[in-house]
C-alpha cells in the first residue's frame, strides 16, 4: 500500500505543439477532439480525478484553450487548475510544477493529455512505486526487433531488444526532486528533453520502471483516433449486451367479489377476478413476458396451479421470481410495458399507481415502466364483462453472446 500520508498531485500536459498545429487549420487540437462521445482531455482528466489518491490536478494548456476547459472545471469535484503552459512540453511541465509549489505535494505524476487510456492500475502502480523510488517511468517491453538506420535509409545496426522499453506516461517523481531538476535544466538552458524521465536521469536520479499497458497509447495520427474509437464503441456495445424481447398474455374470468387486483393495485369493483392466486392478469402477463425474454419457460411451469402453495398468493411473488432469474443471468431490464383490456373497472384513474407498483416490485425507475388500458368496445367475453385480459412486453439486456 502507498504511504497514506503522502499527498499526490498530477500535472497533465495539454499545451504546446497541439495549439501551434491547430492554428494552421480549423481542426481542434488533438486533446480537444471527440473520441466516442467524449473529448480526449476529458477522458484523461476523468482517469486522474476519479483516482482516490490524487488530490490536486494542474492542467497546462495553450493560451487560447481556456474556452475548451471551462465546462470541465464546472463538472469536476476534484481540485483541477488550468494554467497556461509554455511553448514546449518541457516548459509546460515546468509551469505545471511551479504552479504546484503552493500545494506542496509529496509526489507528482506527469502525464500527456493525449494518452486518455491510462488506467487506474497504472496510476496506482506509479504511486506505490514512489514509496521506494524517487523517479518512475511507465513503460512496456518492446517485442519488435529494433533497427538503427542512417540518413541514407540503410540499416547500420540491430539493437539488442532484451532490455529495451517503450516509454509512456505517467512519469512520476518525488515532487521536490523533479522540481529541482527542472529548475536546474532551466538555469542551464537545457531545453531539449523529450520527457521528464530524461530530465531526472540528467539530474542524477535513478529512474525505476513500472509496467504500462499496450492500450495506453499517445494519440498522434488520424488512424490512432479511428482504431481507438472503434475499440471504445465495441467495448460500450459489449458492456450493454444484447436486447431480448419477451411477450406475455393472460386472461382471468370475473366472478363474485368486490375488488380486482391489477398490477398489484387493488381497485374496488362489483366483481372479482377468479383464479388460484390473486388472479392479477397484468402481473401474470408481465411475468411471462420476462420469462420469455430470458427463455425460461412460463409462469405455469414455475408456479403450477395444481400446487396448493400458490392459493391466494400475491402475484408480486411471481414477478419478483422472474426478476431474480434475470439478475442471475446478469441481465438488466430495459423496459416493461403492460396493456390491460377490460370493459370495467375504469383503469385510467389507477394507471400511475400501477406503474409505480411495478417499478417498486421490480426495483426500476418509473420511466422504464409503461401501463396502458383499453376496453374491448363491448365485444366478446371481455366486452360482456366476463373477464379481463392483459398483454405485456419485456425488453431485457443480457450479456453479449456471440453465437448469432
Ligand atoms: Mg394467470
XYZ file of C-alpha atoms and ligand atoms in Angstrom:
405
model
C 0.000 0.000 0.000
C 1.103 3.542 -0.707
C 2.001 5.714 2.269
C -1.377 7.062 3.401
C 0.148 10.370 4.489
C 1.690 11.130 1.088
C -0.186 13.733 -0.927
C -0.254 13.071 -4.644
C -0.737 15.623 -7.428
C -0.805 15.314 -11.204
C 0.388 17.590 -13.987
C -1.430 16.999 -17.267
C 0.400 18.386 -20.291
C -2.131 19.692 -22.800
C -0.488 22.692 -24.458
C 2.453 23.239 -26.785
C 2.527 21.561 -30.203
C -1.197 20.838 -30.398
C -2.021 24.519 -30.187
C 0.529 25.520 -32.812
C -0.633 22.783 -35.170
C -4.232 23.847 -34.774
C -3.588 27.460 -35.723
C -2.891 26.334 -39.278
C -6.213 24.606 -39.823
C -9.731 24.623 -38.450
C -9.490 21.331 -36.600
C -9.314 21.453 -32.815
C -6.061 20.272 -31.221
C -5.943 16.517 -30.618
C -6.663 16.776 -26.911
C -9.976 18.548 -27.586
C -11.178 16.175 -30.291
C -14.176 13.955 -29.623
C -13.485 10.270 -29.134
C -16.612 8.070 -28.948
C -18.698 10.870 -27.465
C -16.163 12.434 -25.068
C -13.181 14.713 -25.618
C -9.739 13.174 -25.276
C -8.759 15.549 -22.452
C -11.969 14.797 -20.548
C -11.170 11.073 -20.665
C -7.662 11.756 -19.382
C -8.884 14.070 -16.606
C -11.546 11.526 -15.584
C -8.867 8.865 -15.129
C -6.911 11.099 -12.737
C -9.768 12.877 -10.979
C -11.507 9.563 -10.252
C -8.385 8.095 -8.662
C -8.841 8.232 -4.889
C -5.223 9.113 -4.075
C -4.872 12.116 -6.384
C -5.925 15.338 -4.686
C -4.716 18.121 -6.976
C -4.513 18.295 -10.760
C -2.738 21.004 -12.738
C -3.526 21.103 -16.455
C -1.047 23.038 -18.577
C -2.961 24.224 -21.643
C -2.376 26.521 -24.606
C -3.040 30.230 -24.032
C -6.089 30.204 -26.346
C -7.545 26.976 -24.996
C -9.228 28.149 -21.751
C -12.566 28.266 -23.602
C -12.404 24.479 -24.134
C -11.807 23.783 -20.455
C -14.459 25.843 -18.642
C -17.079 23.077 -18.668
C -14.560 20.557 -17.353
C -13.841 22.888 -14.436
C -17.502 23.171 -13.567
C -18.249 19.461 -13.756
C -15.328 18.256 -11.725
C -15.427 17.874 -7.983
C -11.652 17.474 -7.686
C -9.261 20.381 -7.498
C -8.414 20.917 -11.160
C -6.462 24.045 -12.022
C -5.929 25.145 -15.615
C -2.767 27.123 -16.205
C -1.148 28.451 -19.358
C 1.696 26.185 -20.419
C 4.830 27.034 -22.372
C 5.899 26.718 -25.997
C 7.440 23.269 -25.484
C 6.433 20.216 -23.488
C 9.311 20.792 -21.077
C 8.234 24.412 -20.454
C 4.621 23.339 -19.908
C 5.666 20.743 -17.330
C 7.910 23.303 -15.607
C 4.979 25.765 -15.471
C 2.803 22.986 -14.031
C 5.371 22.072 -11.366
C 5.820 25.734 -10.462
C 2.055 26.104 -10.042
C 2.141 23.087 -7.697
C 4.632 24.690 -5.290
C 1.850 26.300 -3.235
C 0.169 22.882 -2.850
C 3.476 21.236 -1.826
C 2.556 17.656 -2.748
C 4.856 14.755 -1.812
C 4.529 13.093 -5.205
C 3.659 14.270 -8.694
C 2.546 12.235 -11.712
C 3.249 13.912 -15.066
C 1.019 12.752 -17.897
C 0.252 13.587 -21.533
C -3.335 14.769 -22.142
C -3.324 12.797 -25.403
C -2.936 9.477 -23.537
C -6.571 9.063 -22.467
C -6.356 5.299 -21.858
C -4.240 5.456 -18.747
C -5.833 3.083 -16.243
C -6.419 3.217 -12.506
C -3.976 0.300 -12.189
C -1.181 2.194 -13.962
C -1.731 5.274 -11.760
C -1.782 3.087 -8.631
C 1.431 1.277 -9.690
C 3.170 4.657 -10.122
C 2.095 5.939 -6.698
C 3.002 2.662 -4.980
C 6.465 2.600 -6.570
C 7.121 6.164 -5.361
C 7.178 4.907 -1.769
C 10.502 3.187 -2.533
C 11.838 5.074 -5.596
C 12.429 8.739 -6.443
C 11.546 8.565 -10.125
C 9.182 6.265 -12.020
C 8.871 5.637 -15.731
C 5.783 3.873 -17.063
C 6.946 1.667 -19.936
C 6.223 -1.503 -21.855
C 8.748 -4.015 -23.167
C 9.449 -3.884 -26.895
C 8.716 -7.133 -28.735
C 9.540 -5.983 -32.249
C 13.136 -6.025 -33.411
C 14.638 -2.531 -33.365
C 16.937 -1.444 -36.221
C 19.080 1.645 -36.338
C 19.321 3.321 -39.732
C 21.416 6.126 -41.193
C 20.410 9.218 -43.144
C 20.646 7.233 -46.404
C 17.962 4.795 -45.238
C 20.390 1.933 -44.672
C 20.324 -0.279 -41.607
C 23.541 0.057 -39.701
C 22.711 -1.821 -36.537
C 20.273 -4.288 -34.995
C 19.691 -3.232 -31.414
C 19.523 -5.881 -28.686
C 15.911 -5.610 -27.631
C 16.244 -7.675 -24.458
C 16.387 -4.598 -22.221
C 14.602 -2.053 -24.415
C 11.476 -0.328 -23.120
C 8.923 1.878 -24.815
C 8.376 4.944 -22.611
C 4.834 6.024 -21.770
C 3.362 8.391 -19.219
C 2.641 8.937 -16.376
C 6.191 9.552 -15.276
C 6.180 10.113 -11.553
C 8.501 11.707 -9.050
C 9.106 12.949 -5.567
C 7.850 16.483 -6.145
C 10.775 18.455 -4.671
C 13.333 16.407 -6.654
C 11.713 16.793 -10.092
C 11.049 20.492 -9.385
C 14.787 20.972 -8.638
C 15.723 19.006 -11.771
C 13.511 21.241 -13.936
C 14.862 24.389 -12.230
C 18.398 23.159 -12.869
C 17.625 22.399 -16.549
C 16.071 25.863 -16.868
C 19.103 27.613 -15.361
C 21.409 25.581 -17.635
C 19.151 26.495 -20.601
C 18.792 22.793 -21.369
C 15.531 22.739 -23.308
C 15.851 19.627 -25.488
C 14.495 16.954 -23.128
C 11.669 14.947 -24.671
C 10.343 13.587 -21.405
C 10.677 14.043 -17.662
C 12.446 10.755 -17.052
C 15.268 12.131 -19.240
C 15.479 15.256 -17.075
C 15.505 13.069 -13.962
C 18.349 10.936 -15.415
C 20.296 14.099 -16.340
C 19.823 15.396 -12.784
C 21.256 12.140 -11.415
C 18.082 10.412 -10.223
C 17.629 6.666 -10.571
C 14.586 6.013 -12.731
C 12.602 2.882 -11.886
C 10.312 1.263 -14.469
C 6.719 0.208 -13.774
C 4.582 -1.685 -16.251
C 2.368 0.346 -18.547
C -0.171 -1.027 -20.992
C -0.247 -1.503 -24.727
C -3.537 0.468 -24.897
C -2.010 3.478 -23.105
C -1.049 4.987 -26.437
C -0.346 8.581 -27.351
C -2.976 9.661 -29.876
C -0.881 11.101 -32.650
C -2.015 10.048 -36.117
C -5.567 10.000 -37.572
C -5.516 6.175 -37.589
C -4.875 6.213 -33.805
C -8.201 8.019 -33.419
C -10.041 5.665 -35.791
C -8.714 2.493 -34.173
C -9.330 3.608 -30.607
C -12.783 4.949 -31.417
C -13.756 1.569 -32.877
C -12.412 -0.179 -29.799
C -14.342 2.137 -27.444
C -17.595 1.691 -29.354
C -17.115 -2.081 -29.344
C -16.421 -2.075 -25.587
C -19.551 0.011 -24.980
C -21.669 -2.328 -27.082
C -20.274 -5.388 -25.336
C -20.910 -3.798 -21.926
C -24.501 -3.017 -22.859
C -25.085 -6.544 -24.065
C -27.825 -7.641 -26.397
C -31.516 -6.776 -26.220
C -34.048 -9.578 -25.799
C -37.800 -9.177 -26.047
C -40.485 -11.351 -24.490
C -44.257 -11.298 -24.779
C -46.841 -12.430 -22.240
C -50.619 -12.838 -22.271
C -53.100 -13.790 -19.591
C -56.840 -13.783 -19.008
C -58.949 -14.435 -15.924
C -62.694 -14.676 -15.531
C -64.667 -12.180 -13.434
C -66.901 -13.639 -10.760
C -68.317 -12.861 -7.365
C -66.442 -10.322 -5.281
C -65.911 -6.639 -4.573
C -62.456 -5.750 -5.959
C -59.916 -6.655 -8.646
C -56.115 -6.561 -8.293
C -54.279 -5.295 -11.370
C -50.515 -4.604 -11.409
C -50.587 -5.145 -7.645
C -53.143 -2.348 -7.132
C -56.493 -3.240 -5.585
C -59.409 -1.478 -7.301
C -62.967 -1.544 -5.886
C -65.396 -3.255 -8.301
C -68.650 -5.199 -8.151
C -66.847 -8.358 -9.289
C -63.502 -10.057 -8.634
C -61.055 -11.886 -10.874
C -61.193 -15.624 -10.343
C -58.035 -17.689 -10.154
C -55.747 -19.700 -7.989
C -53.545 -16.801 -6.822
C -54.826 -13.227 -6.553
C -55.563 -13.546 -10.322
C -53.652 -10.376 -11.213
C -53.722 -10.863 -15.008
C -51.434 -7.892 -15.620
C -48.636 -9.197 -13.397
C -49.094 -12.723 -14.772
C -48.712 -11.456 -18.363
C -45.688 -9.402 -17.302
C -44.080 -12.366 -15.525
C -44.491 -14.463 -18.684
C -43.023 -11.665 -20.846
C -39.902 -11.548 -18.662
C -39.567 -15.345 -18.601
C -39.986 -15.318 -22.382
C -37.206 -12.755 -22.873
C -34.733 -14.921 -20.978
C -36.040 -18.228 -22.377
C -37.021 -19.657 -19.004
C -40.418 -21.197 -19.624
C -43.637 -19.719 -18.267
C -45.381 -18.879 -15.035
C -47.405 -22.117 -15.054
C -44.216 -24.169 -15.196
C -42.615 -22.454 -12.204
C -45.823 -21.983 -10.173
C -48.240 -24.782 -11.220
C -51.889 -24.016 -10.323
C -52.134 -27.620 -9.060
C -49.813 -26.690 -6.189
C -51.901 -25.508 -3.212
C -48.904 -23.429 -2.094
C -49.839 -20.648 -4.530
C -53.511 -20.379 -3.470
C -54.364 -16.721 -2.822
C -50.712 -15.805 -3.351
C -49.961 -12.143 -4.139
C -48.678 -12.100 -7.742
C -45.731 -9.817 -6.989
C -44.123 -13.035 -5.731
C -44.155 -14.497 -9.275
C -42.881 -11.247 -10.795
C -40.043 -10.989 -8.261
C -39.057 -14.573 -9.050
C -38.799 -13.689 -12.772
C -36.745 -10.570 -11.977
C -34.456 -12.699 -9.828
C -33.890 -15.060 -12.780
C -32.872 -12.048 -14.916
C -30.405 -10.961 -12.220
C -28.925 -14.475 -12.030
C -28.242 -14.259 -15.776
C -26.529 -10.874 -15.187
C -29.325 -9.252 -17.211
C -30.924 -5.831 -16.855
C -34.491 -4.761 -17.506
C -34.621 -2.043 -20.171
C -38.380 -1.654 -20.270
C -41.639 -3.278 -19.238
C -44.923 -2.495 -20.971
C -48.353 -3.756 -19.920
C -51.621 -3.470 -21.846
C -54.809 -4.214 -19.887
C -58.039 -4.982 -21.763
C -61.083 -4.500 -19.536
C -64.591 -3.127 -20.020
C -64.782 -2.250 -16.305
C -63.485 -1.097 -13.880
C -62.084 2.111 -15.352
C -58.293 1.772 -15.301
C -57.094 5.314 -16.095
C -57.513 6.727 -12.546
C -55.213 3.946 -11.282
C -52.708 3.865 -14.114
C -49.925 5.837 -12.425
C -50.327 3.828 -9.218
C -49.973 0.671 -11.335
C -46.770 1.932 -12.979
C -45.379 2.809 -9.587
C -46.359 -0.589 -8.213
C -44.494 -2.440 -10.993
C -41.483 -0.117 -10.670
C -41.342 -0.829 -6.935
C -41.730 -4.618 -7.278
C -39.043 -4.745 -9.999
C -36.806 -2.065 -8.442
C -36.876 0.030 -11.633
C -37.066 3.758 -12.294
C -40.608 4.791 -13.252
C -39.649 5.781 -16.801
C -38.817 2.135 -17.567
C -42.399 1.030 -16.947
C -45.457 1.559 -19.152
C -49.069 0.707 -18.296
C -51.903 1.208 -20.767
C -55.516 0.135 -20.837
C -58.314 -0.172 -23.343
C -61.868 -1.525 -23.422
C -62.940 -4.197 -25.897
C -65.709 -1.970 -27.337
C -68.325 -4.224 -25.662
C -67.320 -7.074 -27.988
C -66.811 -10.663 -26.932
C -66.354 -12.036 -23.402
C -64.336 -9.007 -22.297
C -66.941 -6.682 -23.758
C -69.660 -8.518 -21.808
C -67.649 -8.051 -18.594
C -66.967 -11.774 -18.175
C -63.213 -11.414 -17.861
C -60.129 -9.201 -18.036
C -57.076 -9.828 -20.247
C -53.584 -8.364 -20.341
C -50.637 -8.347 -22.724
C -47.106 -7.474 -21.707
C -43.774 -6.933 -23.441
C -40.436 -7.064 -21.625
C -37.192 -5.743 -23.103
C -34.120 -7.075 -21.362
C -30.374 -6.712 -21.874
C -28.308 -9.834 -21.380
C -24.525 -10.166 -21.588
C -23.375 -10.431 -25.209
C -23.299 -13.940 -26.647
C -21.509 -14.079 -29.959
C -23.447 -17.018 -31.411
C -25.690 -15.265 -33.924
Mg -52.960 -16.027 -14.702
